[in-house]
């Protein structure tokens, strides 16, 4: 790959990572807070208690501030597939475009239409229609997550498609298999449940702050009860489908799982590294230890990956160089096969252009034998198939560690709420406030695992990022990267400023 | 039933669907038009807030329609999505930047501690309504004037200029198209205000503004029409797919598709009638004629570009790299699936219409902004 192309690809990756991470600051709160607001308003409509209405409107104000910047960062995500990843857009647009269009038709309009009623319809719509609108915004927000996660799930586990050599693209074979693939279902359930968890932490964090400041205590306590229940239920779901997700990753993306655990040499009774410090000098194929320090739980990774504590789990070296004993074909072998596929595809196209039917058929026959490794044909070294191990490992362990801690906090809050002693335990309020920030750390870490762990692939095993990007000067992408950086950072500062002020004003204003 | 349709029919159907969505977006740019009126039309801060809040009820619909337009093109014509967005990089990026600015401006403008100050967010809105719409117009203009790109063996786009789309703004036709859309949006924005706001003085000025902006749009409209009727176009041989230049192609398209000519004429007359009824006859429902007219004009423009054996995204560098609705589309399977999905659109339109009716049944007043129950959340 030429130096300028490499620069373009890396700046495009950086830009996508930047915009995705900024977008993901706001989206999980939108997904979860929309339902919490709907719960609060439902209680108001059911009881007629005006204090619940006041509470609903307070959280709705914060929801609106967050929602706007989520929308702003979201539009870039959609169009960036075209601007920075045009080869990707062409090669998989036949499959990837459909969920995005469905998202636009069924989810975004639901959100956009009822958003106006939710915010400006208290006097214009009936009480019940207003509540209905609030629910529609919550459902619409989460429906939009369904479709983008179907698309992302397909990138992680491409199913129900075939390569069309004439068009040089992948084409969809079965829409329902794409929409209902286990990876898509797990992506959605894990992402939404963790978003509800984050929103619960957000509500508890600000409510905890109110309790620490001795302000709006009744509202804070009511909010914390509802949020802790949702948070606890969401934690259970997130843990369950997180485990399911890891099981599927073990079979569909074994390299990602190996990176998540820093496992270089495959083994039976593979341990989970509960805590560890990665050896930064470690490279695939060498004899250096993978960790400087580690605390392991024997057999747990085998149990997680195969539901059998004695089973074999492949490591990075097995997947890079192959392991004939375990019948694992490594990247090294797949690259050789992939290069044949790339060459035969070119021959096929040339023969078709020249009207040489026999030559075209011969090339196509050979191509078909190697087409499953087409993506590998664009890699130069087998080690390129390894994602950044340290980043994937630490992100995964931060996510899991925090995800284990949060349910304890939810339980404590719920327990104290039921006993009516919540405001007596100021330490718990302080922890709740700290968890507000930790929730964002866990949420971002989760997406780092998902996306960094998939590298170097745009589409797992089929399309490396180097082939997926647009042929544009690196300088242009670098410029837009910095524009986004300044723009989104500026808007984030403004958002935080407004949010903090609204929290200071509180619900009574 | 849809599964039995020929792929050519599906490709034409999806160009129609994309055209309808694109045309609805053009109608909904009354929001952007209204945003460009905030420095000239109001006589006070209160009146400015009335305009912002009137538009603020609808900005999300416009935004979402643009997103859907992008999604529909991605799903139905991925080669266009890849070629245009990847090639004309800077034009699309600038358009997107203006929409990013718009998305936060309504919510943040009046909120205390908004860091940048209300005026900055108002400038953001103005930029979205002026530069954003101008560039969208210039980008649509290239459907007729072409762009400098070529496609490789595997359809990778290579753009022929280092300006990556900004060169479109140097073509008089594209600029005229963009300016026409800007003034049309301002006209529609003024018509919407007349319909939606209860404020005598502001409405009187909005009536006048609708007429002035229609008048300002006319030279650009005439330039566009003259260009369309006289310029060479990019014809596609239906049998071979070979693209060639044809003098008067778009005139031939108009004459060859009388329904498109009717759409164009009825659309233009409808817009003019909407303005005349509002500005000269003191009617309040001119926006409906203006909006419907805009949709019809939009449909005519997109039909001229894509139907009747025409390359809708022509290449000036390599004619055979030009995109047609046939070579740029998704597979038959995907278009079929998407057609079933599109059956849900009437349902979506129905609830949008219902909510629009609920929210617009009463006109917006100054009192609602200052003392109403939603006053704290007003933009």
Coordinates of C-alpha atoms in Angstrom, one line a residue, chain A residues 118-305:
Chain A
X118 CA -43.1 15.8 23.6
X119 CA -41.4 19.2 24.0
X120 CA -44.0 21.7 22.9
X121 CA -47.2 19.8 23.1
X122 CA -48.1 20.1 26.8
X123 CA -50.7 22.7 26.0
X124 CA -51.4 21.7 22.4
X125 CA -52.1 17.9 22.8
X126 CA -54.2 16.0 25.3
X127 CA -52.5 14.5 28.3
X128 CA -52.8 11.0 26.9
X129 CA -51.6 11.9 23.4
X130 CA -48.6 13.7 25.0
X131 CA -47.7 10.5 26.9
X132 CA -48.2 8.5 23.7
X133 CA -45.8 10.9 22.0
X134 CA -43.2 10.5 24.7
X135 CA -43.4 6.7 24.3
X136 CA -43.1 7.1 20.6
X137 CA -39.9 9.1 20.9
X138 CA -38.5 6.4 23.2
X139 CA -39.5 3.6 20.9
X140 CA -38.3 5.5 17.8
X141 CA -34.9 6.2 19.3
X142 CA -34.5 2.5 20.2
X143 CA -35.8 1.4 16.8
X144 CA -33.1 3.5 15.1
X145 CA -30.6 1.6 17.3
X146 CA -32.1 -1.7 16.0
X147 CA -31.3 -1.0 12.4
X148 CA -27.9 0.6 12.7
X149 CA -26.9 -2.3 14.9
X150 CA -28.2 -4.8 12.4
X151 CA -25.8 -3.0 9.9
X152 CA -23.0 -3.1 12.4
X153 CA -23.7 -6.7 13.3
X154 CA -23.4 -7.6 9.7
X155 CA -20.0 -5.9 9.5
X156 CA -18.9 -8.1 12.4
X157 CA -20.5 -11.3 11.1
X158 CA -21.3 -11.0 7.4
X159 CA -24.1 -13.5 6.5
X160 CA -26.7 -14.1 3.8
X161 CA -24.7 -12.6 0.9
X162 CA -22.8 -13.6 -2.2
X163 CA -20.0 -11.9 -4.1
X164 CA -21.0 -10.8 -7.6
X165 CA -17.8 -10.8 -9.7
X166 CA -19.3 -8.9 -12.6
X167 CA -20.3 -6.0 -10.3
X168 CA -17.4 -6.6 -7.9
X169 CA -19.6 -6.3 -4.9
X170 CA -21.3 -8.3 -2.3
X171 CA -25.1 -8.8 -2.7
X172 CA -27.8 -9.6 -0.2
X173 CA -29.4 -13.1 -0.4
X174 CA -31.8 -13.0 2.5
X175 CA -32.9 -9.9 4.3
X176 CA -34.3 -11.7 7.4
X177 CA -31.0 -13.6 7.9
X178 CA -29.2 -10.2 7.9
X179 CA -31.8 -8.6 10.2
X180 CA -32.1 -11.5 12.6
X181 CA -28.5 -12.8 12.6
X182 CA -27.4 -13.7 16.2
X183 CA -24.7 -11.1 16.0
X184 CA -27.2 -8.4 15.1
X185 CA -29.6 -9.5 17.9
X186 CA -26.8 -9.6 20.5
X187 CA -25.5 -6.2 19.3
X188 CA -28.9 -4.7 19.8
X189 CA -29.7 -6.3 23.1
X190 CA -26.3 -5.6 24.6
X191 CA -26.1 -2.1 23.3
X192 CA -29.6 -1.0 24.4
X193 CA -29.4 -2.7 27.8
X194 CA -26.0 -1.1 28.5
X195 CA -27.5 2.3 27.3
X196 CA -30.4 1.9 29.8
X197 CA -27.8 1.2 32.4
X198 CA -25.9 4.3 31.5
X199 CA -29.1 6.4 31.6
X200 CA -29.9 5.0 35.0
X201 CA -26.5 6.0 36.2
X202 CA -27.0 9.5 34.8
X203 CA -30.3 9.9 36.6
X204 CA -28.8 8.5 39.8
X205 CA -25.7 10.6 39.5
X206 CA -27.5 13.9 39.2
X207 CA -30.0 12.8 41.8
X208 CA -27.1 11.9 44.1
X209 CA -25.7 15.3 43.6
X210 CA -29.0 16.9 44.6
X211 CA -29.0 14.8 47.8
X212 CA -25.4 15.8 48.5
X213 CA -26.4 19.5 48.1
X214 CA -29.7 19.0 50.0
X215 CA -31.7 20.3 47.1
X216 CA -34.8 18.8 45.4
X217 CA -34.6 15.8 47.7
X218 CA -38.0 14.4 47.0
X219 CA -37.5 14.5 43.3
X220 CA -34.1 13.0 43.6
X221 CA -35.3 10.1 45.7
X222 CA -38.2 9.3 43.4
X223 CA -35.9 9.5 40.4
X224 CA -33.4 7.2 42.0
X225 CA -35.9 4.5 42.8
X226 CA -37.1 4.3 39.2
X227 CA -33.5 4.5 37.8
X228 CA -32.1 1.9 40.2
X229 CA -34.8 -0.6 39.2
X230 CA -34.2 0.0 35.5
X231 CA -30.4 -0.1 36.1
X232 CA -30.6 -3.4 37.9
X233 CA -32.8 -5.1 35.3
X234 CA -30.6 -3.6 32.5
X235 CA -27.4 -4.9 34.3
X236 CA -28.8 -8.4 34.3
X237 CA -29.6 -8.2 30.6
X238 CA -26.3 -6.7 29.7
X239 CA -24.4 -9.4 31.6
X240 CA -26.5 -12.2 30.0
X241 CA -26.3 -11.0 26.4
X242 CA -22.7 -9.9 26.9
X243 CA -21.9 -13.5 27.7
X244 CA -23.8 -14.6 24.7
X245 CA -22.0 -12.1 22.6
X246 CA -18.6 -13.4 23.8
X247 CA -19.7 -16.9 22.9
X248 CA -20.5 -15.9 19.4
X249 CA -17.4 -13.8 19.0
X250 CA -15.4 -16.9 20.0
X251 CA -16.8 -18.7 16.9
X252 CA -17.3 -15.8 14.4
X253 CA -14.4 -13.5 15.3
X254 CA -11.8 -15.7 17.2
X255 CA -9.1 -13.2 16.6
X256 CA -11.1 -10.5 18.4
X257 CA -11.6 -12.8 21.4
X258 CA -7.9 -13.7 21.5
X259 CA -7.1 -10.0 21.5
X260 CA -9.7 -9.3 24.2
X261 CA -7.9 -11.8 26.5
X262 CA -4.4 -11.2 25.2
X263 CA -4.2 -14.9 24.4
X264 CA -1.3 -15.6 22.0
X265 CA -1.0 -19.3 22.3
X266 CA -4.1 -21.4 22.1
X267 CA -4.7 -23.9 24.8
X268 CA -7.1 -26.2 26.4
X269 CA -8.6 -25.0 29.8
X270 CA -7.8 -21.5 28.6
X271 CA -7.8 -19.0 31.5
X272 CA -9.5 -15.7 31.7
X273 CA -7.2 -12.8 32.7
X274 CA -9.1 -11.1 35.5
X275 CA -6.5 -8.4 35.7
X276 CA -3.3 -7.9 33.8
X277 CA -0.6 -5.6 32.4
X278 CA 0.1 -6.4 28.8
X279 CA 3.8 -6.7 27.8
X280 CA 4.2 -3.9 25.2
X281 CA 7.1 -5.7 23.5
X282 CA 5.1 -8.8 22.8
X283 CA 4.6 -9.6 19.1
X284 CA 2.9 -12.5 17.4
X285 CA 5.2 -15.5 16.9
X286 CA 7.9 -14.5 19.5
X287 CA 8.6 -16.2 22.8
X288 CA 8.1 -13.2 25.1
X289 CA 5.5 -13.4 27.8
X290 CA 2.1 -11.8 26.9
X291 CA 1.8 -10.1 30.3
X292 CA 4.0 -8.4 32.7
X293 CA 1.6 -9.1 35.5
X294 CA -1.6 -11.1 35.4
X295 CA -4.3 -12.6 37.6
X296 CA -5.9 -15.5 35.9
X297 CA -9.0 -17.7 36.5
X298 CA -8.2 -21.2 34.9
X299 CA -10.6 -22.7 32.4
X300 CA -12.9 -19.7 32.4
X301 CA -12.1 -18.5 28.9
X302 CA -12.8 -22.1 27.6
X303 CA -16.1 -22.1 29.4
X304 CA -17.0 -18.6 28.1
X305 CA -16.0 -19.5 24.5

